[in-house]
């Protein structure tokens, strides 16, 4: 009996039609208006030959029409592939082809990118947002229910192999993520959630999904501006906000003597544990920080630390959400308390798997348990401490950078023999990628960075490139990325 | 992936060990204490040969050990049959036999009842609460997860045929009921829910289930006393309370000039729509009343009316919970707005069916939709108005009375030829049962009531018995219960 849920937006518009769904630069939309917009757009997208279970790429900014389009695709029960607009056209094209997308809907701001994608992928139909709005509306069947196992969204993520994998997120994943989070953070009828994180990330998209499930308002922000955001928090317009450390630093920096309104009840912090001084400033200013650990595969946070534990359990990501579980696995067994091992998680918010990746699915899923690839341990009370993100993942201003992906680009340069990429600490972005290379000819740092610009989103391009005589490797010749930074102090540079 | 959830109490005790789970007459128990109690008791109950999927009858009062025992049975993954302690021994014996219970755990207050049950059902093992506590603890396997489809509880309810049917309530039913309700009423970390309704009813048991899922405190009340309860609400110790009208009347009656604390945020009112004067008093006193409609088969409320709509939509039960749906069916089709018909409901909180009742299941379930047998209509905004409870159900002080069951007892009297039972308005209990009989010999009202006392729980015994020459029947000779009361004014009495 738990295999389906009502059409989410339709049900929400029926239950609380007049509640505010979106506030954006002074415009606002009720849930009824949102539903009517989505329904109309669904008919228009259908006229572009999109139907149930078809896949549609979206390359969109944090704007209200992105809500309309995402919900329109859900009305059609089509699957949305969320494209990070900081990717290069070839990176996007890979995701569109891999997911079998038959249509791309893109902001006209990205026309140049769309044109490049079309050249690479001529059979793909690509339209702008304006194109969609001017379509003739087709009559479409109304779906009263969604299967919990139906795929709602696809987001790409990389692993050790370098090639991004499409994470399948079902309606059930999003539903359970939202309800699991609610059991932890609470729900109030008058909540409003500020979304300044990108909608193409699970951090932003999960705000959209929670909004329709909870019936709360989203304050949608296209361009992060610390002063404007502080204003919304100080005046009490917003009760919850999702941030990464870099954003929070900037906000606190300009907050000065002011304090956030006492309606503001949750600063949900993702992308790694917060440093102690940041937490202490928040305690001082009465800002309730909930640190969290999650990933695309868990459809948002799966482990969260409450403010009352944030200093006592400094560096911890917290405990799992109610419907979820975690274990630490070392040498094939569940590890003892305080013993590091791989973090494995289970729960109805965990992806059903990667699209068309039999091997990765076999490798990462075992009896409902998902191997995150991240390393961590739990203490005697069950609090999780994350030590290393999977595959030496670099998190830069909340964006994931997979070293293997960057290394692959470096290695495609004809004069580079070996390449290793790792994260270096950065005062603004927490981490930035550094590249280490072994070359057969002399190459300048600038040349290599220029070469990378053609193949990599800007945030993935190494901020520094170092030529070295050899890369640190283990006995079986596996690159030891965590030892790369030692080369800088050990004088291994060429 | 949504087919299981963690062992509820174990997970709750892990996540928030120190939060208060139960407050009872000044005693209090944290979730960790509750879990340890339940685990120990589970081992003791296991030594009485109870294991997974075994059925155990419980005849218990609103006391902390009832929480321990219910949770202990869940630790064993045994099924609990909830016995209403107002039933007669033979009514209880029927439910124990029908459900195949192998053990009965009863308060020693009910030793006399238990003895009578044992006489009727010698193969049943029956123990008192004290007996359970003094058992030797057996080592038992720890269940890490519950299947959402696993049966957690069985509660008996009657229909037109008179014989009570066991409603199977799964862990999934309770989970979805709790989360669906949370999406409507909200959840706050500091909520405390007052339980003065019986734990053997879904109204009370659902408070227990929500508590472990939400992590909120239950203020458990054994004996309803309006002054004591007002005190808890006035001082702000309680934020939510489940009531039926009769309780609310008594509370308001003695409240006088006082007001409930502003932490008190939800008076969840079940058992039929509230009369206007009651609602108006609540508005005046700032008491947020949430009217609701639900039944054992929906594992608690499925339709709820928010306070902001309570006067505007007077008499309405509200709109469905988010995961649930309702339709009005008339002449086999979905009825138009404002057209009465049978209320049918769907949702993951709806029972998987009646125990061993193939026919009733076939009759009542169709493609996931459950036919409630209740009559109602929806208005143009989708608000439900319940007109008649199923089978002329009588609700007396929150207890369900099924006329057919009472009629069966009356008809078992050698001198009664025909019998009809219906509800009469009552200032205290909302409704009380009245009986109408056709006799072959002269019988006194007292004699018949005395006869009923042997076979029926006290609240089911007709408050008045009227001898009539004939009962109102339709062309196919079906008893028209709704016309019984007309006999009193029409002078059809003998």
Short mmCIF file of N, CA, C and O in Angstrom, two decimals, chain B residues 157-159 201 271-272 374 388-407 410 420-426 429-436 459-464 481-482 484-485:
data_model
loop_
_atom_site.label_atom_id
_atom_site.label_comp_id
_atom_site.label_asym_id
_atom_site.label_seq_id
_atom_site.Cartn_x
_atom_site.Cartn_y
_atom_site.Cartn_z
N UNK B 157 -13.13 -4.14 15.02
CA UNK B 157 -14.15 -3.17 14.67
C UNK B 157 -15.30 -3.96 14.05
O UNK B 157 -15.08 -5.05 13.53
N UNK B 158 -16.51 -3.42 14.13
CA UNK B 158 -17.64 -4.18 13.60
C UNK B 158 -18.20 -3.53 12.35
O UNK B 158 -17.89 -2.39 12.03
N UNK B 159 -19.01 -4.26 11.67
CA UNK B 159 -19.67 -3.73 10.48
C UNK B 159 -21.12 -4.10 10.51
O UNK B 159 -21.69 -4.31 11.57
N UNK B 201 -7.47 2.07 21.86
CA UNK B 201 -8.07 2.65 20.66
C UNK B 201 -6.97 3.17 19.76
O UNK B 201 -5.90 3.54 20.24
N UNK B 271 -14.02 11.82 16.44
CA UNK B 271 -15.36 11.34 16.77
C UNK B 271 -16.47 12.28 16.35
O UNK B 271 -17.33 12.62 17.15
N UNK B 272 -16.44 12.70 15.11
CA UNK B 272 -17.55 13.49 14.59
C UNK B 272 -17.29 14.98 14.68
O UNK B 272 -16.47 15.43 15.48
N UNK B 374 -19.24 4.98 5.23
CA UNK B 374 -19.78 6.25 5.71
C UNK B 374 -20.31 7.06 4.52
O UNK B 374 -19.84 6.93 3.40
N UNK B 388 -23.31 10.52 7.64
CA UNK B 388 -23.74 9.35 8.40
C UNK B 388 -22.57 8.41 8.53
O UNK B 388 -21.92 8.09 7.54
N UNK B 389 -22.32 7.98 9.77
CA UNK B 389 -21.27 6.99 9.92
C UNK B 389 -21.80 5.64 9.44
O UNK B 389 -23.00 5.38 9.45
N UNK B 390 -20.91 4.81 9.01
CA UNK B 390 -21.25 3.53 8.42
C UNK B 390 -22.16 2.69 9.31
O UNK B 390 -22.05 2.73 10.53
N UNK B 391 -22.96 1.93 8.67
CA UNK B 391 -23.84 0.98 9.36
C UNK B 391 -24.55 1.68 10.50
O UNK B 391 -24.74 1.11 11.58
N UNK B 392 -24.92 2.91 10.32
CA UNK B 392 -25.59 3.65 11.38
C UNK B 392 -24.78 3.61 12.67
O UNK B 392 -25.32 3.51 13.76
N UNK B 393 -23.49 3.65 12.52
CA UNK B 393 -22.58 3.64 13.66
C UNK B 393 -23.00 4.68 14.71
O UNK B 393 -23.32 5.81 14.37
N UNK B 394 -22.98 4.26 15.96
CA UNK B 394 -23.27 5.19 17.05
C UNK B 394 -21.94 5.50 17.73
O UNK B 394 -21.18 4.58 18.06
N UNK B 395 -21.64 6.77 17.89
CA UNK B 395 -20.41 7.13 18.61
C UNK B 395 -20.79 7.76 19.93
O UNK B 395 -21.39 8.83 19.98
N UNK B 396 -20.46 7.08 20.99
CA UNK B 396 -20.88 7.51 22.33
C UNK B 396 -19.63 7.79 23.15
O UNK B 396 -18.89 6.85 23.49
N UNK B 397 -19.37 9.06 23.42
CA UNK B 397 -18.17 9.43 24.18
C UNK B 397 -16.91 8.90 23.55
O UNK B 397 -15.98 8.51 24.23
N UNK B 398 -16.89 8.87 22.21
CA UNK B 398 -15.70 8.42 21.50
C UNK B 398 -15.63 6.93 21.26
O UNK B 398 -14.78 6.45 20.52
N UNK B 399 -16.52 6.17 21.87
CA UNK B 399 -16.55 4.72 21.64
C UNK B 399 -17.50 4.40 20.49
O UNK B 399 -18.59 4.97 20.41
N UNK B 400 -17.09 3.48 19.63
CA UNK B 400 -17.96 3.05 18.54
C UNK B 400 -18.93 1.97 19.03
O UNK B 400 -18.51 1.01 19.67
N UNK B 401 -20.18 2.15 18.70
CA UNK B 401 -21.19 1.11 18.98
C UNK B 401 -21.84 0.73 17.66
O UNK B 401 -22.33 1.61 16.93
N UNK B 402 -21.81 -0.55 17.33
CA UNK B 402 -22.39 -1.01 16.09
C UNK B 402 -23.77 -1.57 16.38
O UNK B 402 -23.90 -2.59 17.07
N UNK B 403 -24.84 -0.95 15.88
CA UNK B 403 -26.20 -1.41 16.17
C UNK B 403 -26.38 -2.90 15.92
O UNK B 403 -27.01 -3.59 16.73
N UNK B 404 -25.79 -3.40 14.85
CA UNK B 404 -26.01 -4.82 14.51
C UNK B 404 -25.56 -5.74 15.64
O UNK B 404 -26.18 -6.77 15.90
N UNK B 405 -24.48 -5.34 16.30
CA UNK B 405 -23.94 -6.17 17.38
C UNK B 405 -24.90 -6.18 18.57
O UNK B 405 -25.12 -7.22 19.20
N UNK B 406 -25.48 -5.03 18.86
CA UNK B 406 -26.41 -4.93 19.98
C UNK B 406 -27.71 -5.66 19.63
O UNK B 406 -28.29 -6.37 20.45
N UNK B 407 -28.13 -5.51 18.38
CA UNK B 407 -29.36 -6.19 17.94
C UNK B 407 -29.22 -7.70 18.06
O UNK B 407 -30.17 -8.40 18.46
N UNK B 410 -29.90 -8.66 21.54
CA UNK B 410 -31.33 -8.55 21.85
C UNK B 410 -32.09 -9.74 21.25
O UNK B 410 -32.95 -10.35 21.91
N UNK B 420 -34.17 -3.45 16.77
CA UNK B 420 -33.48 -2.39 16.02
C UNK B 420 -32.82 -1.45 17.02
O UNK B 420 -33.42 -1.14 18.04
N UNK B 421 -31.59 -1.04 16.71
CA UNK B 421 -30.88 -0.16 17.63
C UNK B 421 -30.40 1.07 16.87
O UNK B 421 -29.94 0.97 15.73
N UNK B 422 -30.50 2.20 17.50
CA UNK B 422 -30.03 3.43 16.85
C UNK B 422 -29.52 4.38 17.92
O UNK B 422 -29.68 4.13 19.11
N UNK B 423 -28.88 5.48 17.48
CA UNK B 423 -28.32 6.44 18.43
C UNK B 423 -29.30 7.56 18.72
O UNK B 423 -29.96 8.06 17.82
N UNK B 424 -29.38 7.93 20.00
CA UNK B 424 -30.18 9.08 20.38
C UNK B 424 -29.24 10.16 20.89
O UNK B 424 -28.18 9.84 21.45
N UNK B 425 -29.59 11.39 20.65
CA UNK B 425 -28.73 12.49 21.12
C UNK B 425 -28.63 12.48 22.64
O UNK B 425 -29.62 12.20 23.32
N UNK B 426 -27.45 12.84 23.11
CA UNK B 426 -27.24 12.87 24.55
C UNK B 426 -26.35 14.06 24.89
O UNK B 426 -25.36 14.30 24.19
N UNK B 429 -22.73 12.42 26.22
CA UNK B 429 -22.01 11.45 25.39
C UNK B 429 -22.21 11.66 23.90
O UNK B 429 -21.81 10.83 23.10
N UNK B 430 -22.84 12.77 23.52
CA UNK B 430 -23.17 13.04 22.11
C UNK B 430 -24.28 12.10 21.64
O UNK B 430 -25.29 12.55 21.16
N UNK B 431 -24.02 10.77 21.78
CA UNK B 431 -25.04 9.79 21.41
C UNK B 431 -25.06 8.67 22.44
O UNK B 431 -24.03 8.36 23.04
N UNK B 432 -26.23 8.07 22.62
CA UNK B 432 -26.33 6.83 23.39
C UNK B 432 -27.24 5.89 22.59
O UNK B 432 -28.09 6.36 21.81
N UNK B 433 -27.07 4.57 22.75
CA UNK B 433 -27.92 3.65 21.99
C UNK B 433 -29.32 3.51 22.58
O UNK B 433 -29.46 3.45 23.81
N UNK B 434 -30.32 3.47 21.73
CA UNK B 434 -31.70 3.17 22.11
C UNK B 434 -32.09 1.89 21.38
O UNK B 434 -31.73 1.71 20.21
N UNK B 435 -32.83 1.02 22.09
CA UNK B 435 -33.26 -0.22 21.46
C UNK B 435 -34.76 -0.24 21.22
O UNK B 435 -35.53 0.29 22.03
N UNK B 436 -35.17 -0.81 20.11
CA UNK B 436 -36.59 -0.97 19.78
C UNK B 436 -36.84 -2.45 19.52
O UNK B 436 -36.11 -3.05 18.72
N UNK B 459 -21.10 0.36 27.84
CA UNK B 459 -21.43 1.51 27.00
C UNK B 459 -22.28 1.14 25.79
O UNK B 459 -22.89 1.99 25.16
N UNK B 460 -22.36 -0.18 25.50
CA UNK B 460 -23.16 -0.62 24.34
C UNK B 460 -24.61 -0.93 24.72
O UNK B 460 -25.45 -1.10 23.84
N UNK B 461 -24.86 -1.03 25.99
CA UNK B 461 -26.21 -1.41 26.43
C UNK B 461 -27.18 -0.25 26.18
O UNK B 461 -26.90 0.89 26.56
N UNK B 462 -28.30 -0.53 25.50
CA UNK B 462 -29.26 0.55 25.22
C UNK B 462 -29.67 1.28 26.50
O UNK B 462 -29.95 0.62 27.52
N UNK B 463 -29.66 2.58 26.45
CA UNK B 463 -30.07 3.37 27.62
C UNK B 463 -31.59 3.29 27.81
O UNK B 463 -32.09 3.41 28.92
N UNK B 464 -32.27 3.11 26.72
CA UNK B 464 -33.72 2.93 26.77
C UNK B 464 -34.09 1.78 25.85
O UNK B 464 -33.44 1.55 24.82
N UNK B 481 -32.81 1.70 10.15
CA UNK B 481 -32.48 2.17 11.50
C UNK B 481 -32.70 3.67 11.67
O UNK B 481 -33.07 4.14 12.73
N UNK B 482 -32.45 4.40 10.59
CA UNK B 482 -32.56 5.86 10.73
C UNK B 482 -34.00 6.31 10.99
O UNK B 482 -34.24 7.45 11.37
N UNK B 484 -36.00 4.64 13.13
CA UNK B 484 -36.43 4.12 14.44
C UNK B 484 -36.90 5.23 15.38
O UNK B 484 -37.93 5.10 16.06
N UNK B 485 -36.14 6.32 15.39
CA UNK B 485 -36.46 7.39 16.34
C UNK B 485 -37.82 8.01 16.05
O UNK B 485 -38.46 8.56 16.95
#
